[in-house]
Every structure is written in structure tokens, then in C-alpha cells.
CSV table of C-alpha atoms and ligand atoms in Angstrom, one decimal:
chain,number,residue,atom,x,y,z
X,1,UNK,CA,4.0,-6.5,13.2
X,2,UNK,CA,6.7,-6.8,10.4
X,3,UNK,CA,7.5,-4.1,8.2
X,4,UNK,CA,5.4,-3.5,5.3
X,5,UNK,CA,6.7,-2.2,1.9
X,6,UNK,CA,4.3,-1.3,-1.1
X,7,UNK,CA,5.6,-1.6,-4.6
X,8,UNK,CA,3.5,0.3,-7.2
X,9,UNK,CA,4.3,-1.0,-10.7
X,10,UNK,CA,2.9,0.6,-13.8
X,11,UNK,CA,2.7,4.3,-12.7
X,12,UNK,CA,1.9,6.4,-15.8
X,13,UNK,CA,2.3,10.2,-15.2
X,14,UNK,CA,-0.7,11.9,-16.6
X,15,UNK,CA,-3.2,9.2,-15.8
X,16,UNK,CA,-2.1,7.7,-12.6
X,17,UNK,CA,-0.8,10.7,-10.4
X,18,UNK,CA,-3.8,10.7,-8.4
X,19,UNK,CA,-4.1,7.0,-8.1
X,20,UNK,CA,-0.4,6.6,-6.9
X,21,UNK,CA,-1.1,9.5,-4.5
X,22,UNK,CA,-4.1,7.7,-3.2
X,23,UNK,CA,-1.8,4.4,-2.8
X,24,UNK,CA,0.7,6.4,-1.0
X,25,UNK,CA,-2.1,7.9,1.4
X,26,UNK,CA,-3.5,4.5,2.1
X,27,UNK,CA,-0.1,3.0,2.6
X,28,UNK,CA,0.6,5.7,5.3
X,29,UNK,CA,-2.8,5.5,6.9
X,30,UNK,CA,-3.0,1.7,7.0
X,31,UNK,CA,0.4,1.0,8.4
X,32,UNK,CA,2.9,0.6,5.8
X,33,UNK,CA,6.5,2.1,6.2
X,34,UNK,CA,7.5,2.5,2.6
X,35,UNK,CA,6.2,3.0,-1.0
X,36,UNK,CA,8.4,2.3,-3.9
X,37,UNK,CA,7.3,3.8,-7.4
X,38,UNK,CA,8.6,2.6,-10.7
X,39,UNK,CA,8.8,6.1,-11.8
X,40,UNK,CA,9.9,9.4,-10.2
X,41,UNK,CA,6.9,11.5,-9.6
X,42,UNK,CA,7.6,14.4,-7.2
X,43,UNK,CA,3.9,15.1,-7.0
X,44,UNK,CA,3.4,12.0,-5.1
X,45,UNK,CA,6.4,12.7,-2.8
X,46,UNK,CA,5.1,16.3,-2.1
X,47,UNK,CA,1.6,15.1,-1.4
X,48,UNK,CA,2.8,12.5,1.0
X,49,UNK,CA,5.2,14.8,2.8
X,50,UNK,CA,2.5,17.7,3.2
X,51,UNK,CA,0.2,15.2,4.8
X,52,UNK,CA,2.8,13.9,7.2
X,53,UNK,CA,3.9,17.3,8.3
X,54,UNK,CA,0.3,18.0,9.1
X,55,UNK,CA,-1.1,14.8,10.5
X,56,UNK,CA,2.1,13.0,11.7
X,57,UNK,CA,3.3,9.5,10.8
X,58,UNK,CA,5.9,8.6,8.2
X,59,UNK,CA,6.1,7.0,4.8
X,60,UNK,CA,9.2,6.8,3.0
X,61,UNK,CA,8.7,7.2,-0.7
X,62,UNK,CA,11.5,5.9,-3.0
X,63,UNK,CA,12.0,4.9,-6.7
X,64,UNK,CA,13.3,1.9,-8.5
X,65,UNK,CA,14.2,1.8,-12.3
X,66,UNK,CA,14.5,-2.1,-12.0
X,67,UNK,CA,11.4,-3.7,-10.2
X,68,UNK,CA,12.8,-7.2,-10.7
X,69,UNK,CA,16.0,-6.3,-8.9
X,70,UNK,CA,13.9,-4.7,-6.2
X,71,UNK,CA,12.0,-8.0,-5.8
X,72,UNK,CA,15.0,-10.1,-5.9
X,73,UNK,CA,16.7,-8.0,-3.3
X,74,UNK,CA,13.8,-8.1,-0.9
X,75,UNK,CA,14.2,-10.3,2.2
X,76,UNK,CA,10.6,-11.5,3.1
X,77,UNK,CA,7.3,-12.4,1.7
X,78,UNK,CA,6.2,-11.1,-1.7
X,79,UNK,CA,2.7,-10.5,-2.0
X,80,UNK,CA,1.0,-9.6,-5.4
X,81,UNK,CA,-2.5,-8.3,-5.2
X,82,UNK,CA,-4.4,-9.4,-8.3
X,83,UNK,CA,-8.0,-10.5,-9.2
X,84,UNK,CA,-6.5,-13.9,-10.6
X,85,UNK,CA,-5.0,-14.9,-7.4
X,86,UNK,CA,-6.2,-17.0,-4.2
X,87,UNK,CA,-9.0,-15.2,-2.4
X,88,UNK,CA,-7.8,-13.3,0.5
X,89,UNK,CA,-10.2,-15.1,2.9
X,90,UNK,CA,-8.3,-18.4,2.0
X,91,UNK,CA,-4.7,-17.2,2.6
X,92,UNK,CA,-4.6,-14.2,4.9
X,93,UNK,CA,-4.1,-16.2,8.1
X,94,UNK,CA,-1.2,-18.0,6.6
X,95,UNK,CA,0.3,-14.6,5.5
X,96,UNK,CA,-0.2,-13.1,8.9
X,97,UNK,CA,1.3,-15.9,10.7
X,98,UNK,CA,4.6,-15.2,8.9
X,99,UNK,CA,7.0,-13.0,10.9
X,100,UNK,CA,8.9,-11.9,7.9
X,101,UNK,CA,8.8,-8.4,6.4
X,102,UNK,CA,6.3,-8.1,3.5
X,103,UNK,CA,6.4,-6.4,0.1
X,104,UNK,CA,2.9,-5.9,-1.3
X,105,UNK,CA,2.9,-5.3,-5.1
X,106,UNK,CA,-0.1,-3.3,-6.7
X,107,UNK,CA,-0.1,-3.0,-10.5
X,108,UNK,CA,-1.4,-0.6,-13.2
X,109,UNK,CA,-3.2,-1.9,-16.3
X,110,UNK,CA,-1.1,-4.8,-16.9
X,111,UNK,CA,1.5,-6.4,-14.8
X,112,UNK,CA,4.3,-8.4,-16.3
X,113,UNK,CA,3.8,-12.3,-16.1
X,114,UNK,CA,7.0,-12.8,-14.4
X,115,UNK,CA,5.6,-11.0,-11.2
X,116,UNK,CA,3.0,-13.9,-10.9
X,117,UNK,CA,5.9,-16.2,-10.5
X,118,UNK,CA,8.1,-14.3,-8.4
X,119,UNK,CA,5.4,-13.6,-5.9
X,120,UNK,CA,5.2,-15.9,-2.8
X,121,UNK,CA,1.4,-15.2,-2.8
X,122,UNK,CA,-0.8,-13.8,-5.5
X,123,UNK,CA,-3.9,-12.6,-3.5
X,124,UNK,CA,-7.3,-11.6,-4.8
X,125,UNK,CA,-9.4,-9.2,-2.9
X,126,UNK,CA,-12.3,-11.3,-4.5
X,127,UNK,CA,-12.0,-12.3,-8.2
X,128,UNK,CA,-13.7,-9.4,-9.7
X,129,UNK,CA,-11.7,-6.5,-11.1
X,130,UNK,CA,-11.8,-3.2,-9.1
X,131,UNK,CA,-9.1,-0.9,-8.0
X,132,UNK,CA,-5.4,-1.0,-6.8
X,133,UNK,CA,-6.4,1.6,-4.0
X,134,UNK,CA,-9.3,-0.6,-2.8
X,135,UNK,CA,-7.3,-3.8,-3.1
X,136,UNK,CA,-4.4,-2.4,-1.0
X,137,UNK,CA,-6.9,-0.8,1.6
X,138,UNK,CA,-8.7,-4.1,2.0
X,139,UNK,CA,-5.5,-6.1,2.1
X,140,UNK,CA,-3.8,-4.2,4.8
X,141,UNK,CA,-7.0,-3.8,6.8
X,142,UNK,CA,-7.3,-7.9,6.9
X,143,UNK,CA,-3.6,-8.0,7.6
X,144,UNK,CA,-3.7,-5.8,10.5
X,145,UNK,CA,-7.2,-7.0,11.5
X,146,UNK,CA,-8.5,-3.4,11.9
X,147,UNK,CA,-5.9,-2.4,14.5
X,148,UNK,CA,-4.0,0.1,12.1
X,149,UNK,CA,-7.2,2.3,12.4
X,150,UNK,CA,-6.4,2.9,15.9
X,151,UNK,CA,-2.9,4.1,15.6
X,152,UNK,CA,-1.8,7.5,17.2
X,153,UNK,CA,0.1,9.4,14.5
X,154,UNK,CA,1.2,12.2,16.9
X,155,UNK,CA,0.7,15.0,14.2
X,156,UNK,CA,0.6,18.7,14.5
X,157,UNK,CA,-3.2,18.3,14.0
X,158,UNK,CA,-5.2,15.7,15.7
X,159,UNK,CA,-8.9,15.0,15.1
X,160,UNK,CA,-11.2,14.6,18.3
X,161,UNK,CA,-13.9,12.3,16.9
X,162,UNK,CA,-17.4,13.7,17.0
X,163,UNK,CA,-20.7,12.2,16.3
X,164,UNK,CA,-21.5,15.4,14.2
X,165,UNK,CA,-19.4,18.3,13.1
X,166,UNK,CA,-15.5,18.5,13.2
X,167,UNK,CA,-13.1,19.1,16.0
X,168,UNK,CA,-9.3,19.4,15.2
X,169,UNK,CA,-6.8,20.4,17.8
X,170,UNK,CA,-3.4,21.9,16.8
X,171,UNK,CA,-0.2,22.2,18.6
H,201,SAM,N1,-6.2,-7.3,-14.3
H,201,SAM,C1,-5.8,-6.7,-13.2
H,201,SAM,C2,-5.6,-7.6,-12.1
H,201,SAM,O1,-4.7,-8.6,-12.3
H,201,SAM,O2,-6.0,-7.4,-10.8
H,201,SAM,C3,-6.8,-5.5,-12.8
H,201,SAM,C4,-6.0,-4.3,-13.2
H,201,SAM,S1,-6.4,-3.0,-12.0
H,201,SAM,C5,-6.7,-1.7,-13.2
H,201,SAM,C6,-4.8,-2.5,-11.4
H,201,SAM,C7,-4.5,-3.2,-10.3
H,201,SAM,O3,-5.5,-3.2,-9.3
H,201,SAM,C8,-4.1,-4.7,-10.3
H,201,SAM,O4,-2.7,-4.7,-10.8
H,201,SAM,C9,-4.2,-5.2,-8.9
H,201,SAM,O5,-3.0,-5.0,-8.1
H,201,SAM,C10,-5.3,-4.4,-8.2
H,201,SAM,N2,-6.6,-5.2,-8.3
H,201,SAM,C11,-7.8,-4.8,-9.0
H,201,SAM,N3,-8.8,-5.6,-8.8
H,201,SAM,C12,-8.2,-6.6,-7.8
H,201,SAM,C13,-8.8,-7.8,-7.1
H,201,SAM,N4,-10.0,-8.1,-7.2
H,201,SAM,N5,-7.9,-8.2,-6.3
H,201,SAM,C14,-6.6,-7.9,-5.9
H,201,SAM,N6,-6.1,-6.8,-6.7
H,201,SAM,C15,-6.9,-6.2,-7.4
């Protein structure tokens, strides 16, 4: 599958720290390579690096102070997740069939109207308001058709799945 980059717009420090961290954790666990934030927040970077150290995998976290330039410089499909877009059920096959890299935008409270114009696809995970974390999870799961959930992260810790209880092996 092609490279997936997530752009998180509208990060606000006090309020959004946990949400942006959860976006980062979902990005890593659901197959993305990179997360770009529109504000520097070391807490997000540190949380991701701690998880990667323990459980393996990689997620590059970077920052932009000019989201428009980031979008204009991206070579591939730009997908904006918004409740106002086209239902994911009606566009995911077309999006998946493109072999280009993908940049997936998730917003905060209000996304600049230009984003809707720049995006190649405005995609709704249903046309009801919910959450950026949920929207990103469902979108990536639909894109990868669930295969991302079987990936081996080759971490220092590995879970041996149990019907009951917990089993973790450590290197
Ligand atoms: N009015 C926003 C919108 O355009 O979807 C909802 C704001 S919500 C607090 C923040 C972000 O969550 C949005 O920018 C969008 O990326 C994502 N989001 C929320 N509900 C969504 C939905 N039904 N479909 C796709 N994305 C959604």
C-alpha cells in the first residue's frame, strides 16, 4: 500500500494534547507513516516515541507552520475527513484504487474553507458529527480493509493474544 501521511489541523495545546496524542497512536497502529501537526507539542512526540520504543513500529512526527504550503507540496491524493463530505461508503473504492501516496487531513473545531477546495476528496465517516480520532480510525480501517490490524510491529514487547487474561513476552 502507498504511504499515508496524516495532517492534524487546529491543534490547541491545553485542550487538544490528549486528542492529538490519540491521533498519533491511531496513525501508528493503523498503518500511517507520518503525522504532521500545525503546532509544536513535545508531549505528543514523547508519547509516540515511548510507545514505539516499547511496542515497535515507527511514526515520524513533524510540524508545519504553513499548512497550505504542506498541502501544495504534497505529491499524491489529499483526503479531508469531514462530516460534510461524501459518505466513505461511496468513495473508498476509488480512493483505494489510486496507487498514489495519501495525505489525510483531520481537523479541530473549525477547518479553513480553503481546505475543502484543495482536497481531492472530502470524505464523511457518516454525515453526523463525532470525533477526529474515530474518523481517522474508521477511514484507515476501510482503506486497509482491516489488514493493518494483523501487522507485526516487532517491538520489545509482544502480546500473545488470550481469550482471558494478559500475556506479554519481552525481549
Ligand atoms: N464540523 C466538523 C466537520 O467538518 O466534520 C466536526 C468537528 S470535529 C470536533 C473535528 C474533526 O473531526 C473534523 O475536522 C473532522 O476531521 C473529524 N470528524 C468529525 N466527525 C466526522 C465525520 N462524521 N466524518 C468525517 N470526519 C469527521
